[in-house]
mmCIF file of C-alpha atoms in Angstrom:
data_model
loop_
_atom_site.group_PDB
_atom_site.id
_atom_site.type_symbol
_atom_site.label_atom_id
_atom_site.label_comp_id
_atom_site.label_asym_id
_atom_site.label_seq_id
_atom_site.Cartn_x
_atom_site.Cartn_y
_atom_site.Cartn_z
ATOM 1 C CA MET A 152 84.737 44.660 6.416
ATOM 2 C CA ALA A 153 85.440 41.520 4.442
ATOM 3 C CA ILE A 154 89.005 40.829 3.324
ATOM 4 C CA GLY A 155 89.540 40.393 -0.408
ATOM 5 C CA ILE A 156 89.446 36.948 -1.872
ATOM 6 C CA GLY A 157 92.507 37.180 -4.063
ATOM 7 C CA SER A 158 94.940 36.413 -1.234
ATOM 8 C CA LEU A 159 93.082 33.254 -0.321
ATOM 9 C CA GLY A 160 93.031 31.894 -3.871
ATOM 10 C CA SER A 161 96.756 32.497 -4.380
ATOM 11 C CA ALA A 162 97.593 31.081 -0.952
ATOM 12 C CA MET A 163 95.804 27.803 -1.486
ATOM 13 C CA VAL A 164 95.989 27.089 -5.251
ATOM 14 C CA PRO A 165 97.315 29.569 -7.877
ATOM 15 C CA PHE A 166 93.948 29.852 -9.620
ATOM 16 C CA ASP A 167 94.218 33.617 -9.902
ATOM 17 C CA ASP A 168 96.851 33.233 -12.633
ATOM 18 C CA LEU A 169 94.795 30.829 -14.747
ATOM 19 C CA PRO A 170 92.772 31.950 -17.783
ATOM 20 C CA ILE A 171 89.079 32.362 -17.078
ATOM 21 C CA VAL A 172 88.229 29.515 -19.475
ATOM 22 C CA ILE A 173 90.362 27.135 -17.377
ATOM 23 C CA LEU A 174 88.730 28.434 -14.202
ATOM 24 C CA ILE A 175 85.278 27.738 -15.608
ATOM 25 C CA ALA A 176 86.401 24.252 -16.667
ATOM 26 C CA ILE A 177 87.728 23.467 -13.168
ATOM 27 C CA PHE A 178 84.536 24.798 -11.624
ATOM 28 C CA CYS A 179 82.354 22.666 -13.941
ATOM 29 C CA VAL A 180 84.407 19.479 -13.449
ATOM 30 C CA ALA A 181 84.278 19.890 -9.682
ATOM 31 C CA ALA A 182 80.543 20.572 -9.819
ATOM 32 C CA GLY A 183 79.963 17.489 -11.975
ATOM 33 C CA SER A 184 81.978 15.316 -9.599
ATOM 34 C CA VAL A 185 79.952 16.577 -6.660
ATOM 35 C CA TRP A 186 76.720 15.880 -8.560
ATOM 36 C CA PHE A 187 77.679 12.300 -9.426
ATOM 37 C CA SER A 188 78.925 11.626 -5.892
ATOM 38 C CA GLY A 189 75.681 12.948 -4.470
ATOM 39 C CA MET A 190 73.707 10.529 -6.622
ATOM 40 C CA ARG A 191 75.777 7.616 -5.330
ATOM 41 C CA LEU A 192 75.475 8.879 -1.763
ATOM 42 C CA SER A 193 71.692 8.634 -1.875
ATOM 43 C CA ARG A 194 71.888 4.986 -3.003
ATOM 44 C CA TYR A 195 74.385 4.100 -0.287
ATOM 45 C CA ALA A 196 72.345 5.939 2.348
ATOM 46 C CA ASP A 197 69.241 4.016 1.360
ATOM 47 C CA GLY A 198 71.239 0.774 1.657
ATOM 48 C CA ILE A 199 72.480 1.770 5.123
ATOM 49 C CA ALA A 200 68.933 2.588 6.201
ATOM 50 C CA ARG A 201 67.734 -0.890 5.222
ATOM 51 C CA GLU A 202 70.852 -2.708 6.465
ATOM 52 C CA PHE A 203 70.981 -1.096 9.908
ATOM 53 C CA GLY A 204 67.292 -0.330 10.388
ATOM 54 C CA VAL A 205 67.851 3.418 10.649
ATOM 55 C CA GLY A 206 64.849 5.707 10.218
ATOM 56 C CA GLN A 207 64.749 7.840 7.081
ATOM 57 C CA ALA A 208 64.491 11.106 9.013
ATOM 58 C CA VAL A 209 67.489 10.449 11.270
ATOM 59 C CA LEU A 210 69.432 9.158 8.277
ATOM 60 C CA GLY A 211 68.640 12.383 6.434
ATOM 61 C CA VAL A 212 69.920 14.666 9.172
ATOM 62 C CA VAL A 213 72.930 12.642 10.338
ATOM 63 C CA LEU A 214 74.266 10.922 7.218
ATOM 64 C CA LEU A 215 72.901 12.777 4.197
ATOM 65 C CA GLY A 216 72.845 16.123 6.004
ATOM 66 C CA GLY A 217 76.369 15.749 7.367
ATOM 67 C CA ILE A 218 78.023 14.453 4.193
ATOM 68 C CA ALA A 219 76.108 16.779 1.887
ATOM 69 C CA SER A 220 77.438 19.680 3.988
ATOM 70 C CA LEU A 221 81.046 18.766 3.151
ATOM 71 C CA PRO A 222 81.283 21.161 0.166
ATOM 72 C CA GLU A 223 80.049 23.994 2.387
ATOM 73 C CA ILE A 224 82.629 22.994 5.007
ATOM 74 C CA ALA A 225 85.376 23.017 2.367
ATOM 75 C CA VAL A 226 84.287 26.378 0.966
ATOM 76 C CA THR A 227 83.710 28.147 4.269
ATOM 77 C CA GLY A 228 86.799 26.606 5.853
ATOM 78 C CA THR A 229 89.152 27.891 3.167
ATOM 79 C CA ALA A 230 87.373 31.254 3.062
ATOM 80 C CA ALA A 231 87.471 31.655 6.848
ATOM 81 C CA ILE A 232 91.153 30.754 7.126
ATOM 82 C CA GLY A 233 91.881 33.277 4.366
ATOM 83 C CA GLY A 234 89.970 35.996 6.228
ATOM 84 C CA ASN A 235 87.021 36.225 3.832
ATOM 85 C CA ALA A 236 84.092 36.463 6.245
ATOM 86 C CA ALA A 237 81.577 37.590 3.624
ATOM 87 C CA LEU A 238 82.091 34.569 1.384
ATOM 88 C CA ALA A 239 82.158 32.122 4.306
ATOM 89 C CA VAL A 240 78.974 33.295 6.041
ATOM 90 C CA ASN A 241 76.954 34.190 2.950
ATOM 91 C CA ASN A 242 77.701 30.857 1.295
ATOM 92 C CA LEU A 243 76.100 29.139 4.295
ATOM 93 C CA LEU A 244 73.101 31.472 4.473
ATOM 94 C CA GLY A 245 72.598 31.419 0.706
ATOM 95 C CA GLY A 246 72.955 27.643 0.710
ATOM 96 C CA PHE A 247 70.251 27.387 3.377
ATOM 97 C CA THR A 248 67.753 29.001 1.018
ATOM 98 C CA MET A 249 68.970 27.263 -2.119
ATOM 99 C CA GLN A 250 68.720 23.834 -0.519
ATOM 100 C CA VAL A 251 65.090 24.364 0.445
ATOM 101 C CA THR A 252 64.445 25.444 -3.139
ATOM 102 C CA VAL A 253 65.833 22.054 -4.214
ATOM 103 C CA LEU A 254 62.596 20.546 -2.844
ATOM 104 C CA ALA A 255 60.665 22.645 -5.365
ATOM 105 C CA LEU A 256 62.867 21.230 -8.119
ATOM 106 C CA ALA A 257 62.160 17.710 -6.857
ATOM 107 C CA ASP A 258 58.435 18.456 -6.772
ATOM 108 C CA MET A 259 58.619 19.603 -10.376
ATOM 109 C CA ALA A 260 60.610 16.501 -11.286
ATOM 110 C CA ILE A 261 58.108 13.943 -9.942
ATOM 111 C CA ARG A 262 55.030 15.948 -11.058
ATOM 112 C CA ARG A 263 52.509 13.691 -9.344
ATOM 113 C CA ASN A 264 51.088 15.513 -6.347
ATOM 114 C CA ALA A 265 52.399 18.118 -3.946
ATOM 115 C CA LEU A 266 55.584 16.757 -2.362
ATOM 116 C CA THR A 267 54.527 18.021 1.053
ATOM 117 C CA GLY A 268 51.398 15.861 0.856
ATOM 118 C CA THR A 269 53.519 12.692 0.712
ATOM 119 C CA VAL A 270 55.752 13.360 3.736
ATOM 120 C CA PRO A 271 53.756 12.568 6.875
ATOM 121 C CA ASP A 272 56.698 12.127 9.269
ATOM 122 C CA PRO A 273 56.516 14.523 12.259
ATOM 123 C CA ILE A 274 60.309 14.373 12.609
ATOM 124 C CA VAL A 275 60.659 16.309 9.363
ATOM 125 C CA LEU A 276 58.459 19.047 10.790
ATOM 126 C CA LEU A 277 60.712 19.178 13.832
ATOM 127 C CA GLN A 278 63.774 19.532 11.634
ATOM 128 C CA GLY A 279 62.213 22.381 9.686
ATOM 129 C CA VAL A 280 61.235 24.356 12.777
ATOM 130 C CA LEU A 281 64.645 23.807 14.394
ATOM 131 C CA GLY A 282 66.291 25.145 11.234
ATOM 132 C CA ILE A 283 64.144 28.280 11.405
ATOM 133 C CA ILE A 284 65.152 28.792 15.053
ATOM 134 C CA LEU A 285 68.858 28.381 14.286
ATOM 135 C CA ILE A 286 68.811 30.803 11.372
ATOM 136 C CA ALA A 287 66.766 33.315 13.416
ATOM 137 C CA VAL A 288 69.370 33.212 16.198
ATOM 138 C CA THR A 289 72.100 33.771 13.609
ATOM 139 C CA ILE A 290 70.305 36.793 12.153
ATOM 140 C CA THR A 291 69.818 38.241 15.631
ATOM 141 C CA GLY A 292 73.517 37.845 16.364
ATOM 142 C CA ILE A 293 74.370 39.704 13.163
ATOM 143 C CA GLY A 294 71.907 42.475 13.987
ATOM 144 C CA VAL A 295 72.932 43.155 17.600
ATOM 145 C CA GLY A 296 76.624 42.347 17.214
ATOM 146 C CA ASP A 297 78.736 39.619 18.745
ATOM 147 C CA ILE A 298 81.300 39.560 21.563
ATOM 148 C CA PRO A 299 84.542 37.560 21.131
ATOM 149 C CA PHE A 300 84.876 34.733 23.641
ATOM 150 C CA ALA A 301 87.255 31.747 23.723
ATOM 151 C CA GLY A 302 88.225 31.915 20.057
ATOM 152 C CA ALA A 303 84.727 32.587 18.705
ATOM 153 C CA GLY A 304 81.754 34.825 19.488
ATOM 154 C CA LEU A 305 79.199 34.372 22.250
ATOM 155 C CA TRP A 306 76.397 34.183 19.687
ATOM 156 C CA THR A 307 78.178 31.512 17.652
ATOM 157 C CA TRP A 308 78.864 29.513 20.828
ATOM 158 C CA GLY A 309 75.121 29.661 21.361
ATOM 159 C CA ILE A 310 74.509 28.541 17.763
ATOM 160 C CA ALA A 311 76.803 25.544 18.334
ATOM 161 C CA ALA A 312 74.962 24.590 21.527
ATOM 162 C CA LEU A 313 71.574 24.892 19.800
ATOM 163 C CA PHE A 314 72.796 22.745 16.910
ATOM 164 C CA VAL A 315 73.934 19.945 19.216
ATOM 165 C CA TYR A 316 70.638 20.099 21.088
ATOM 166 C CA ALA A 317 68.696 20.073 17.800
ATOM 167 C CA VAL A 318 70.438 16.916 16.538
ATOM 168 C CA ARG A 319 69.873 15.253 19.903
ATOM 169 C CA MET A 320 66.199 16.219 19.844
ATOM 170 C CA VAL A 321 65.722 14.800 16.346
ATOM 171 C CA ALA A 322 67.422 11.530 17.313
ATOM 172 C CA ARG A 323 65.282 11.131 20.447
ATOM 173 C CA ALA A 324 62.083 12.032 18.619
ATOM 174 C CA GLN A 325 62.798 9.362 16.009
ATOM 175 C CA ASP A 326 62.836 6.680 18.709
ATOM 176 C CA LYS A 327 59.763 7.954 20.558
ATOM 177 C CA PRO A 328 57.634 10.263 18.388
ATOM 178 C CA GLY A 329 55.035 12.190 20.318
ATOM 179 C CA TRP A 330 52.442 11.677 17.600
ATOM 180 C CA GLU A 331 52.086 9.995 14.241
ATOM 181 C CA VAL A 332 50.149 10.508 11.035
ATOM 182 C CA ILE A 333 47.496 7.999 10.054
ATOM 183 C CA GLY A 334 47.635 6.721 6.505
ATOM 184 C CA GLU A 335 51.342 7.101 5.787
ATOM 185 C CA PRO A 336 52.023 5.974 2.191
ATOM 186 C CA PRO A 337 54.260 2.893 2.078
ATOM 187 C CA SER A 338 57.702 3.176 0.520
ATOM 188 C CA PRO A 339 58.123 1.138 -2.650
ATOM 189 C CA ASP A 340 60.331 -1.919 -2.633
ATOM 190 C CA ILE A 341 63.777 -1.591 -4.154
ATOM 191 C CA ASP A 342 64.647 -3.809 -7.100
ATOM 192 C CA VAL A 343 66.445 -6.886 -5.777
ATOM 193 C CA ASP A 344 68.896 -6.606 -8.679
ATOM 194 C CA ASP A 345 70.171 -3.313 -7.294
ATOM 195 C CA PRO A 346 73.981 -3.769 -6.885
ATOM 196 C CA ILE A 347 73.797 -2.000 -3.519
ATOM 197 C CA GLU A 348 71.940 -5.049 -2.207
ATOM 198 C CA ASN A 349 75.025 -7.206 -2.795
ATOM 199 C CA LEU A 350 77.413 -5.069 -0.755
ATOM 200 C CA SER A 351 78.480 -6.206 2.700
ATOM 201 C CA ARG A 352 78.300 -3.787 5.624
ATOM 202 C CA PRO A 353 82.042 -2.930 5.467
ATOM 203 C CA GLN A 354 81.806 -2.424 1.705
ATOM 204 C CA LEU A 355 78.729 -0.237 2.092
ATOM 205 C CA LEU A 356 80.350 1.932 4.755
ATOM 206 C CA GLY A 357 83.619 2.094 2.810
ATOM 207 C CA ALA A 358 81.854 3.182 -0.378
ATOM 208 C CA THR A 359 79.981 5.856 1.563
ATOM 209 C CA ALA A 360 83.242 7.139 3.055
ATOM 210 C CA ALA A 361 84.858 7.230 -0.399
ATOM 211 C CA VAL A 362 81.965 9.247 -1.822
ATOM 212 C CA ALA A 363 82.189 11.635 1.145
ATOM 213 C CA LEU A 364 85.909 12.146 0.485
ATOM 214 C CA VAL A 365 85.259 12.967 -3.173
ATOM 215 C CA ILE A 366 82.581 15.488 -2.171
ATOM 216 C CA LEU A 367 84.976 17.144 0.293
ATOM 217 C CA ILE A 368 87.889 17.385 -2.170
ATOM 218 C CA MET A 369 85.734 18.610 -5.035
ATOM 219 C CA GLY A 370 84.111 21.085 -2.667
ATOM 220 C CA TYR A 371 87.554 22.580 -2.097
ATOM 221 C CA PHE A 372 88.085 23.010 -5.847
ATOM 222 C CA LEU A 373 84.631 24.573 -6.109
ATOM 223 C CA SER A 374 85.696 27.027 -3.432
ATOM 224 C CA THR A 375 89.029 28.085 -4.869
ATOM 225 C CA SER A 376 87.904 28.289 -8.495
ATOM 226 C CA GLY A 377 84.658 29.987 -7.444
ATOM 227 C CA GLU A 378 86.499 32.648 -5.472
ATOM 228 C CA ALA A 379 88.720 33.414 -8.434
ATOM 229 C CA LEU A 380 85.670 33.651 -10.703
ATOM 230 C CA ALA A 381 83.976 35.994 -8.228
ATOM 231 C CA GLU A 382 86.918 38.359 -8.436
ATOM 232 C CA ARG A 383 87.170 38.143 -12.228
ATOM 233 C CA THR A 384 83.458 38.759 -12.825
ATOM 234 C CA GLY A 385 83.248 41.663 -10.390
ATOM 235 C CA LEU A 386 80.045 40.363 -8.776
ATOM 236 C CA GLY A 387 81.553 40.555 -5.299
ATOM 237 C CA ASP A 388 82.226 37.818 -2.780
ATOM 238 C CA SER A 389 78.932 38.347 -0.886
ATOM 239 C CA PHE A 390 76.654 37.908 -3.909
ATOM 240 C CA PHE A 391 78.804 35.265 -5.592
ATOM 241 C CA GLY A 392 79.011 33.283 -2.367
ATOM 242 C CA ALA A 393 75.299 33.552 -1.563
ATOM 243 C CA VAL A 394 74.161 32.629 -5.084
ATOM 244 C CA PHE A 395 76.646 30.914 -7.400
ATOM 245 C CA ILE A 396 78.846 29.108 -4.881
ATOM 246 C CA ALA A 397 75.783 28.313 -2.772
ATOM 247 C CA ILE A 398 74.180 26.692 -5.832
ATOM 248 C CA SER A 399 77.319 24.723 -6.671
ATOM 249 C CA THR A 400 77.828 23.484 -3.115
ATOM 250 C CA SER A 401 74.147 22.495 -3.072
ATOM 251 C CA LEU A 402 74.698 20.025 -5.924
ATOM 252 C CA PRO A 403 74.933 17.071 -3.491
ATOM 253 C CA GLU A 404 71.526 17.991 -2.129
ATOM 254 C CA ILE A 405 70.062 18.310 -5.630
ATOM 255 C CA SER A 406 71.378 14.930 -6.736
ATOM 256 C CA THR A 407 70.605 13.086 -3.486
ATOM 257 C CA VAL A 408 67.095 14.546 -3.248
ATOM 258 C CA LEU A 409 66.240 13.697 -6.856
ATOM 259 C CA ALA A 410 67.638 10.183 -6.384
ATOM 260 C CA ALA A 411 65.736 9.736 -3.109
ATOM 261 C CA VAL A 412 62.495 10.902 -4.725
ATOM 262 C CA LYS A 413 63.080 8.467 -7.583
ATOM 263 C CA LEU A 414 63.464 5.704 -4.984
ATOM 264 C CA GLY A 415 60.212 6.801 -3.352
ATOM 265 C CA ARG A 416 62.050 7.910 -0.194
ATOM 266 C CA HIS A 417 60.254 11.236 0.151
ATOM 267 C CA VAL A 418 60.845 11.470 3.892
ATOM 268 C CA MET A 419 64.568 10.967 3.320
ATOM 269 C CA ALA A 420 64.560 13.620 0.584
ATOM 270 C CA VAL A 421 62.975 16.355 2.714
ATOM 271 C CA SER A 422 64.952 15.291 5.778
ATOM 272 C CA ASP A 423 68.146 15.553 3.737
ATOM 273 C CA ILE A 424 67.418 19.223 3.023
ATOM 274 C CA PHE A 425 66.302 20.191 6.503
ATOM 275 C CA GLY A 426 69.122 18.152 8.036
ATOM 276 C CA THR A 427 71.755 19.743 5.807
ATOM 277 C CA ASN A 428 70.463 23.170 6.783
ATOM 278 C CA LEU A 429 70.906 22.321 10.459
ATOM 279 C CA PHE A 430 74.515 21.370 9.743
ATOM 280 C CA ASP A 431 75.146 24.453 7.616
ATOM 281 C CA VAL A 432 74.062 26.837 10.345
ATOM 282 C CA GLY A 433 76.123 24.862 12.848
ATOM 283 C CA VAL A 434 79.183 25.292 10.585
ATOM 284 C CA ILE A 435 79.054 29.051 11.297
ATOM 285 C CA PHE A 436 80.623 28.208 14.651
ATOM 286 C CA LEU A 437 83.554 26.521 12.876
ATOM 287 C CA VAL A 438 83.881 29.536 10.590
ATOM 288 C CA ASP A 439 84.169 31.736 13.669
ATOM 289 C CA LEU A 440 86.853 29.490 15.181
ATOM 290 C CA PHE A 441 89.002 29.607 12.037
ATOM 291 C CA TYR A 442 88.384 33.253 11.173
ATOM 292 C CA PRO A 443 91.440 35.306 12.252
ATOM 293 C CA GLY A 444 89.701 38.683 12.568
ATOM 294 C CA GLY A 445 87.519 38.380 15.680
ATOM 295 C CA ALA A 446 83.817 37.472 15.918
ATOM 296 C CA VAL A 447 82.766 36.596 12.373
ATOM 297 C CA LEU A 448 79.154 37.789 12.751
ATOM 298 C CA ASN A 449 80.483 41.330 13.226
ATOM 299 C CA GLU A 450 82.000 41.204 9.733
ATOM 300 C CA VAL A 451 78.698 40.811 7.869
ATOM 301 C CA GLY A 452 75.569 42.937 7.801
ATOM 302 C CA MET A 453 72.332 43.649 5.965
ATOM 303 C CA PHE A 454 73.146 41.400 3.010
ATOM 304 C CA SER A 455 73.480 38.398 5.331
ATOM 305 C CA ILE A 456 70.340 39.336 7.270
ATOM 306 C CA VAL A 457 68.264 39.432 4.083
ATOM 307 C CA ALA A 458 69.779 36.115 2.937
ATOM 308 C CA GLY A 459 68.860 34.526 6.270
ATOM 309 C CA LEU A 460 65.327 35.929 6.269
ATOM 310 C CA THR A 461 64.778 34.497 2.790
ATOM 311 C CA GLY A 462 65.783 31.104 4.158
ATOM 312 C CA ILE A 463 63.262 31.435 6.978
ATOM 313 C CA LEU A 464 60.498 32.319 4.510
ATOM 314 C CA VAL A 465 61.007 29.353 2.186
ATOM 315 C CA THR A 466 61.334 26.916 5.087
ATOM 316 C CA ALA A 467 58.181 28.253 6.741
ATOM 317 C CA VAL A 468 56.227 27.809 3.494
ATOM 318 C CA TYR A 469 57.125 24.115 3.366
ATOM 319 C CA VAL A 470 56.478 23.605 7.077
ATOM 320 C CA ILE A 471 52.971 24.962 6.505
ATOM 321 C CA GLY A 472 52.540 22.557 3.594
ATOM 322 C CA LEU A 473 53.759 19.623 5.690
ATOM 323 C CA ILE A 474 51.296 20.468 8.464
ATOM 324 C CA GLU A 475 48.330 21.160 6.197
ATOM 325 C CA ARG A 476 48.984 18.109 3.932
ATOM 326 C CA ARG A 477 46.187 19.063 1.531
ATOM 327 C CA ASP A 478 48.240 21.396 -0.604
ATOM 328 C CA PRO A 479 46.582 21.587 -4.050
ATOM 329 C CA ALA A 480 48.753 20.817 -7.060
ATOM 330 C CA LEU A 481 48.918 22.729 -10.330
ATOM 331 C CA PHE A 482 50.241 20.648 -13.248
ATOM 332 C CA GLY A 483 51.329 18.052 -10.693
ATOM 333 C CA VAL A 484 53.381 20.511 -8.620
ATOM 334 C CA GLY A 485 52.368 21.785 -5.194
ATOM 335 C CA LEU A 486 51.407 25.430 -4.862
ATOM 336 C CA ASP A 487 53.895 25.738 -1.990
ATOM 337 C CA SER A 488 56.698 24.776 -4.402
ATOM 338 C CA TYR A 489 55.658 27.580 -6.753
ATOM 339 C CA ALA A 490 55.682 29.966 -3.783
ATOM 340 C CA VAL A 491 59.148 28.820 -2.696
ATOM 341 C CA MET A 492 60.553 29.254 -6.200
ATOM 342 C CA THR A 493 59.049 32.751 -6.424
ATOM 343 C CA ILE A 494 60.488 33.756 -3.040
ATOM 344 C CA TYR A 495 63.921 32.428 -4.018
ATOM 345 C CA ILE A 496 64.033 34.319 -7.312
ATOM 346 C CA GLY A 497 62.790 37.480 -5.607
ATOM 347 C CA GLY A 498 65.390 37.033 -2.877
ATOM 348 C CA ILE A 499 68.209 36.774 -5.429
ATOM 349 C CA ALA A 500 67.001 39.949 -7.124
ATOM 350 C CA LEU A 501 66.963 41.762 -3.780
ATOM 351 C CA LEU A 502 70.415 40.493 -2.833
ATOM 352 C CA PHE A 503 71.745 41.686 -6.201
ATOM 353 C CA THR A 504 70.785 45.245 -5.259
ATOM 354 C CA LEU A 505 72.595 44.855 -1.904
ATOM 355 C CA ARG A 506 75.830 43.337 -3.218
#
């Protein structure tokens, strides 16, 4: 059974005593800061890719995926330490689905052709399938129950090992891909007047670190204000974490993906989402380490299973689109994006009945 969220909010920052209008204002300011920082992160990541010769797919999973996961780390870390397993786990599982849905938003934003028809990198396919495997293992651990071992659960130790192996596999595949797509569309050149071009390597890395710090701090304020709002609205920590906080902590992905698409870095955009999802599932292990009440997967149930299955569905739809690469577009948007949006909305409706 999940512990109430009120104790966590009062222990970290006294948000419980603030008027709801102030809580909403804090939540919105933190969300806006995360959005703006995510936009800058995409520019800096693109500069690092060109400066260091890093592939877009590896950059998406290691840099964009890792930094964009900082709000989830802040939220789940504070929730886990406070004993709120439902918020911690369901924020990660809900974020998994929401972040894939961000690709549908990007597809609707560019409105040219199906987004999946412009991403011919096999590494992105690998990332998507690895994410499905990780979330499937997590769901299985929830269903069969976990056994505490060395400060976490056996299933979450397995999740951590799979995550490390997945990142290693993506990095190795980037260097020596087993196959390649013929006719990959070239990425457009970046305007030479872009101020990022004038930054030195130390300045570029320092700016990226500063943006990451802002995302982490604002992610904490999203967590504490969001928890207080969950209690005030009566929606429950499971539903609020899987939907509203998951959406707010996905703001870096929304802003970085839209910025990457605008730059013509479609591989980076999709890799950002699939890479972030790998990190988010891996964070469940950290949640288990910090959670004081035993194996964390034993504290959640059917709600989390449905949230995870929804994430598998939306990811599988895009993996199919990436493999098929002839996805027809309706009004400039791929049919797979319409399917993903429909699944996401249906999933939220189903989760509402399970809250």
